[in-house]
Short mmCIF file of C-alpha atoms in Angstrom, two decimals:
data_model
loop_
_atom_site.label_atom_id
_atom_site.label_comp_id
_atom_site.label_asym_id
_atom_site.label_seq_id
_atom_site.Cartn_x
_atom_site.Cartn_y
_atom_site.Cartn_z
CA MET A 1 7.30 -2.42 -9.35
CA LYS A 2 8.87 0.84 -10.42
CA THR A 3 7.36 3.20 -7.88
CA CYS A 4 7.96 1.99 -4.35
CA TYR A 5 8.04 4.47 -1.49
CA ARG A 6 8.19 4.74 2.28
CA TYR A 7 6.67 7.67 4.22
CA GLU A 8 9.35 9.12 6.50
CA ASN A 9 9.41 12.41 8.38
CA GLY A 10 6.55 13.91 6.42
CA THR A 11 7.72 12.97 2.93
CA PHE A 12 7.74 9.96 0.62
CA VAL A 13 11.19 8.54 -0.07
CA ASP A 14 12.30 5.74 -2.39
CA ALA A 15 12.05 2.26 -0.90
CA GLN A 16 12.94 -1.29 -1.87
CA SER A 17 10.04 -3.57 -2.71
CA PRO A 18 9.94 -6.55 -0.32
CA PHE A 19 9.08 -8.96 -3.14
CA ASP A 20 10.02 -9.67 -6.74
CA ALA A 21 7.16 -8.45 -8.93
CA THR A 22 8.82 -9.73 -12.10
CA ILE A 23 7.91 -13.34 -11.32
CA GLY A 24 4.40 -14.17 -12.50
CA SER A 25 1.53 -11.79 -11.88
CA TRP A 26 1.73 -8.98 -9.34
CA ASN A 27 -1.00 -10.59 -7.22
CA THR A 28 0.85 -13.90 -7.20
CA ALA A 29 4.14 -12.25 -6.26
CA ILE A 30 2.63 -10.37 -3.34
CA ALA A 31 0.80 -13.47 -2.08
CA ASP A 32 3.92 -15.63 -2.44
CA ALA A 33 5.81 -13.03 -0.37
CA GLY A 34 3.35 -13.65 2.48
CA TYR A 35 1.11 -10.58 2.18
CA ARG A 36 -2.67 -10.80 2.40
CA PRO A 37 -5.21 -8.05 1.61
CA GLN A 38 -6.72 -6.46 4.71
CA LEU A 39 -8.70 -3.47 3.44
CA GLN A 40 -9.60 -1.88 0.12
CA VAL A 41 -10.46 1.79 -0.10
CA PRO A 42 -12.00 3.47 -3.18
CA THR A 43 -10.01 6.29 -4.69
CA VAL A 44 -11.52 9.75 -5.03
CA ASN A 45 -12.20 9.39 -8.75
CA ASP A 46 -13.91 6.04 -8.03
CA HIS A 47 -14.06 4.68 -11.56
CA ASP A 48 -14.83 0.99 -11.88
CA TYR A 49 -12.08 -0.43 -9.69
CA PRO A 50 -9.35 2.04 -8.68
CA VAL A 51 -8.53 1.46 -5.04
CA ALA A 52 -5.85 1.60 -2.45
CA THR A 53 -5.32 -1.87 -0.98
CA ILE A 54 -3.69 -2.40 2.39
CA TYR A 55 -1.85 -5.72 2.69
CA ARG A 56 -0.48 -7.22 5.90
CA HIS A 57 2.29 -9.79 6.13
CA ILE A 58 1.25 -13.09 7.68
CA ASP A 59 4.01 -13.02 10.31
CA GLY A 60 5.84 -9.71 9.85
CA ASN A 61 9.27 -11.16 10.66
CA ASP A 62 12.17 -9.34 8.98
CA VAL A 63 9.89 -7.70 6.39
CA PRO A 64 7.68 -4.62 6.38
CA GLU A 65 4.43 -5.49 8.15
CA TYR A 66 2.20 -3.56 5.72
CA LEU A 67 2.09 -2.64 2.05
CA VAL A 68 -0.29 -0.11 0.56
CA ALA A 69 -0.86 -0.50 -3.17
CA ILE A 70 -2.45 2.49 -4.88
CA TRP A 71 -4.16 1.61 -8.13
CA GLY A 72 -5.15 3.97 -10.91
CA GLU A 73 -7.63 3.51 -13.70
CA ASP A 74 -5.47 1.15 -15.75
CA SER A 75 -2.65 0.01 -13.50
CA GLU A 76 -0.80 0.39 -10.26
CA ILE A 77 0.43 3.87 -9.39
CA ALA A 78 2.62 3.14 -6.37
CA LEU A 79 3.48 0.67 -3.65
CA LEU A 80 4.02 2.11 -0.19
CA VAL A 81 6.14 0.09 2.24
CA VAL A 82 5.12 0.44 5.90
CA ASP A 83 7.20 -1.11 8.67
CA ASP A 84 4.52 -1.37 11.38
CA PHE A 85 1.16 -0.08 12.59
CA ILE A 86 2.73 3.01 14.15
CA HIS A 87 3.86 4.06 10.67
CA LEU A 88 0.67 2.89 8.94
CA MET A 89 -1.54 5.66 10.31
CA PRO A 90 0.70 8.57 9.16
CA THR A 91 1.06 6.89 5.75
CA LEU A 92 -2.71 6.58 5.37
CA THR A 93 -3.16 10.18 6.49
CA ALA A 94 -0.66 11.29 3.83
CA ILE A 95 -2.61 9.56 1.05
CA GLU A 96 -6.04 10.66 2.29
CA PRO A 97 -6.42 13.21 -0.56
CA LEU A 98 -6.22 10.28 -3.02
CA THR A 99 -8.75 8.06 -1.28
CA ARG A 100 -12.17 8.10 0.30
CA TYR A 101 -10.62 6.71 3.47
CA SER A 102 -10.21 8.94 6.49
CA THR A 103 -8.00 8.42 9.52
CA ASN A 104 -10.07 11.03 11.39
CA LEU A 105 -11.93 8.79 13.83
CA SER A 106 -14.44 11.55 14.67
CA GLU A 107 -15.99 11.34 11.18
#
């Protein structure tokens, strides 16, 4: 994982990935680290499979509770590290232009 970020104070900053993506496949590494997919959201371009996937850690102890993987047409674009639900909503709002997901509950 080369592009790992955290959304802080209105901007994305570099972050440390909570798992080692060099061991096996990316899906295996994220599952072995205790993260499970919770929601997939199509990206705006909506080709065959580009999505943003929200993962949640099975217990959330001493690791970020959520990860948001943003996938492009051929591969992953970025991994966003999110400490807890309070930080998840602003992160999702920040990536809204990339996805068909909306955090506006009135829609």
